C-alpha positions as semicolon CSV with decimal commas, in nm:
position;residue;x (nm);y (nm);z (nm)
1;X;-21,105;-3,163;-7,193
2;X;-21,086;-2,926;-7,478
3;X;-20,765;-2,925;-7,679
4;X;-20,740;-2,691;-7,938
5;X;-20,463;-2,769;-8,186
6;X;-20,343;-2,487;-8,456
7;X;-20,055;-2,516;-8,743
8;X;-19,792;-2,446;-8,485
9;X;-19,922;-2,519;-8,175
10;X;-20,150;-2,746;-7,879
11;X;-20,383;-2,568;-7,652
12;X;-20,391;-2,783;-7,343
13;X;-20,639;-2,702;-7,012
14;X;-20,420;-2,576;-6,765
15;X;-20,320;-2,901;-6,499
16;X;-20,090;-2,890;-6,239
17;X;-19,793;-3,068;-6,463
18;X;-19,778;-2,680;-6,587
19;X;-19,684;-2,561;-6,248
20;X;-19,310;-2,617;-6,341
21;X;-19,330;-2,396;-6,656
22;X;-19,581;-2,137;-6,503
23;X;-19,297;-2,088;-6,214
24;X;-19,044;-1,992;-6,436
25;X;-19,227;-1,788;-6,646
26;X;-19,382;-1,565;-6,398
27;X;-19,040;-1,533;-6,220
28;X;-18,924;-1,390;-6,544
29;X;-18,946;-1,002;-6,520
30;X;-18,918;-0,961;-6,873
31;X;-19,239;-1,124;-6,894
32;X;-19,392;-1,065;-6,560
33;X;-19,365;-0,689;-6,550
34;X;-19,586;-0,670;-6,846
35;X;-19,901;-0,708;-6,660
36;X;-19,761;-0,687;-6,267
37;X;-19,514;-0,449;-6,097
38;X;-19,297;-0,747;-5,973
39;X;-19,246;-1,102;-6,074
40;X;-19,456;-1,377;-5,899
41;X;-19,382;-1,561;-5,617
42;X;-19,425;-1,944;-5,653
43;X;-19,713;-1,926;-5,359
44;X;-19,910;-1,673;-5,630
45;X;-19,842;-1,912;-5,939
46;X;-19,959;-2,199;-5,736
47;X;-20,289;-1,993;-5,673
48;X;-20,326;-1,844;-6,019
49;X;-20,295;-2,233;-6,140
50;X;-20,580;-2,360;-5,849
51;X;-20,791;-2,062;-6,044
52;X;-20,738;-2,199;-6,369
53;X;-20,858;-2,536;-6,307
54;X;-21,116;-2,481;-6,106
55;X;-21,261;-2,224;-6,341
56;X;-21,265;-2,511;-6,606
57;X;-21,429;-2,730;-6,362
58;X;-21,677;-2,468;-6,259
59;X;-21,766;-2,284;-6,636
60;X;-21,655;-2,528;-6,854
61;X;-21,365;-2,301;-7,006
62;X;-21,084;-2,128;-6,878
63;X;-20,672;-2,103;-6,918
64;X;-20,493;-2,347;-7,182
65;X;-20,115;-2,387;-7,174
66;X;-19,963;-2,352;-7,498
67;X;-19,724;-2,548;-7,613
68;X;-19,503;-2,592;-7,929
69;X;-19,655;-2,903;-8,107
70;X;-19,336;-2,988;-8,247
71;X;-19,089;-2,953;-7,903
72;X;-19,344;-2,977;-7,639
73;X;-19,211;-2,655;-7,549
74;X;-19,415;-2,438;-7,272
75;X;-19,500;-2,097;-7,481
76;X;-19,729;-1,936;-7,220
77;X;-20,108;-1,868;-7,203
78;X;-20,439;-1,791;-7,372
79;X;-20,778;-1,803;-7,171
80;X;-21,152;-1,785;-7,210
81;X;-21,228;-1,587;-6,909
82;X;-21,522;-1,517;-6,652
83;X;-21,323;-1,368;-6,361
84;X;-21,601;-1,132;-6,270
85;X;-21,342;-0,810;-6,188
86;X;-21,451;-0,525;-5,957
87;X;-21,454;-0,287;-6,302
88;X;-21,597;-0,011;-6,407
89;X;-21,783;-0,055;-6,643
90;X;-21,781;-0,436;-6,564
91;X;-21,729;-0,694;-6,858
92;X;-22,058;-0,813;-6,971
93;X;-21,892;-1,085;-7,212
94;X;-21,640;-1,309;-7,211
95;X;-21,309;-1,198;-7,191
96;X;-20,979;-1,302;-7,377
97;X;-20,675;-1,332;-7,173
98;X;-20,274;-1,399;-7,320
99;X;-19,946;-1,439;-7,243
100;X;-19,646;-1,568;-7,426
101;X;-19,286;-1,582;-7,304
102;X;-19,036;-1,329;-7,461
103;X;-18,865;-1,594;-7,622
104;X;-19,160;-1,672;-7,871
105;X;-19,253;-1,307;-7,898
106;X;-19,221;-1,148;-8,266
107;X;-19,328;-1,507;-8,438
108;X;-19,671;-1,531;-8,455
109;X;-19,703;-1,729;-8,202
110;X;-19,952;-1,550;-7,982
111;X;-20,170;-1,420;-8,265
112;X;-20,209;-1,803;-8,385
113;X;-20,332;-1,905;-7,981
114;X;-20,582;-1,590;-7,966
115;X;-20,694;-1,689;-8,281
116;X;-20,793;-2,031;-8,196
117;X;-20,950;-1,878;-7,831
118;X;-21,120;-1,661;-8,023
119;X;-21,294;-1,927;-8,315
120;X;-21,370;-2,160;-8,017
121;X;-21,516;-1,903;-7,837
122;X;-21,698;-1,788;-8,130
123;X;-21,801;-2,133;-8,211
124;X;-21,854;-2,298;-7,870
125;X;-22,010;-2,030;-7,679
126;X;-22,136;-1,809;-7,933
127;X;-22,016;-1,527;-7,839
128;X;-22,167;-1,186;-7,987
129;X;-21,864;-1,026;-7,832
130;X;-21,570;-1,075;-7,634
131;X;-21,343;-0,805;-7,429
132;X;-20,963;-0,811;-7,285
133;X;-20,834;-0,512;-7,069
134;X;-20,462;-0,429;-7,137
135;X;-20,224;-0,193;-6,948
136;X;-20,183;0,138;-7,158
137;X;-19,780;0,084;-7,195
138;X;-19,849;-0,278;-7,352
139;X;-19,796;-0,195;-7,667
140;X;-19,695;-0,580;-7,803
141;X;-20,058;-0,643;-7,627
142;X;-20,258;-0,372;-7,782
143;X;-20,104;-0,422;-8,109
144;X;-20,179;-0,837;-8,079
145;X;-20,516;-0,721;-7,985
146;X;-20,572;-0,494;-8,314
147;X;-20,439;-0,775;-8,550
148;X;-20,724;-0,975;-8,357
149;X;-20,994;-0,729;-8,408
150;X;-21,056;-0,587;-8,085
151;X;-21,120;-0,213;-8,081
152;X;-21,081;0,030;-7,737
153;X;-21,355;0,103;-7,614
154;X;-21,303;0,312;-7,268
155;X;-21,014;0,370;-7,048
156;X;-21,022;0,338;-6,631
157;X;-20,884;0,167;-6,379
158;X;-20,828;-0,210;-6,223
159;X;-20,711;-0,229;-5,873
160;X;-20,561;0,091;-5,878
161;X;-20,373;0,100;-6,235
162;X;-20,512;0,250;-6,575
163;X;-20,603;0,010;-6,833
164;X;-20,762;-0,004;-7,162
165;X;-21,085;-0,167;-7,222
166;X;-21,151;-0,319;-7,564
167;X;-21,389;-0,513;-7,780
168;X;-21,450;-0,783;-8,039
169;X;-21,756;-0,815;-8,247
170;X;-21,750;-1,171;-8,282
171;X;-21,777;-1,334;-8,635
């Protein structure tokens, strides 16, 4: 399993001891309505979490939970993706994923997790260049994305809804 461990915090592989603290986070609509128009159900987390491991077992990267080194605390999410999306264009590199509960928004927090995705993915896969899509009101996201280095580089849609496509030379 890859852990990836950072000043602050430890990057686990998503496992189904999460399911507890993905539950309640995606039934938060502070959180939740972010990136869907309703909170999750606990049949949808249960799904999302089957994803996440079995996209570690099946590329060898994926979803880690994030958790406060010091409390053990459940943060929220950062991910090394390859969900091949119906999107136009499509993503021809890997693509970063987050997520952080509102409680540990404004510390950091999230921009230390990327950060780590980002140098293993840089490191690990050697990446030339990774993309994330984020919703055009998600301005914490776009402006987490910036501070990262990712740049827009086109604006369409995913199932439906506008988002914003952008892109990170890697280092």
């Amino acid at each position: 399993m890859t852990i990836l461990i950072t000043e602050r915090l430890t990057l686990t592989p998503m496992q189904v001891s999460d399911l507890p603290d993905l539950n309640a986070l995606w039934a938060d609509p502070a959180f939740a309505t972010a990136i869907f128009p309703i909170p999750l159900t606990s049949e949808d987390v249960w799904f999302r979490l089957l994803r996440d491991i079995g996209h570690w077992e099946a590329v060898g990267y994926g979803n880690w939970a994030i958790r406060e080194t010091a409390t053990g605390d459940y943060v929220g999410s950062v991910g090394v993706l390859d969900y091949r999306r119906i999107l136009d264009p499509t993503f021809d590199a890997p693509e970063l994923g987050w997520g952080v509960a509102p409680r540990f928004q404004g510390r950091g927090i999230a921009f230390e997790a990327v950060s780590a995705a980002l140098a293993w993915c840089d490191d690990t896969l050697n990446a030339a260049r990774t993309v994330c899509m984020i919703s055009p009101e998600n301005a914490p996201s776009h402006a987490l994305a910036a501070r990262a280095g990712f740049t827009p580089y086109v604006e369409t849609t995913y199932k439906g809804a506008p988002v914003v496509l952008l892109e990170r030379i890697g280092r």
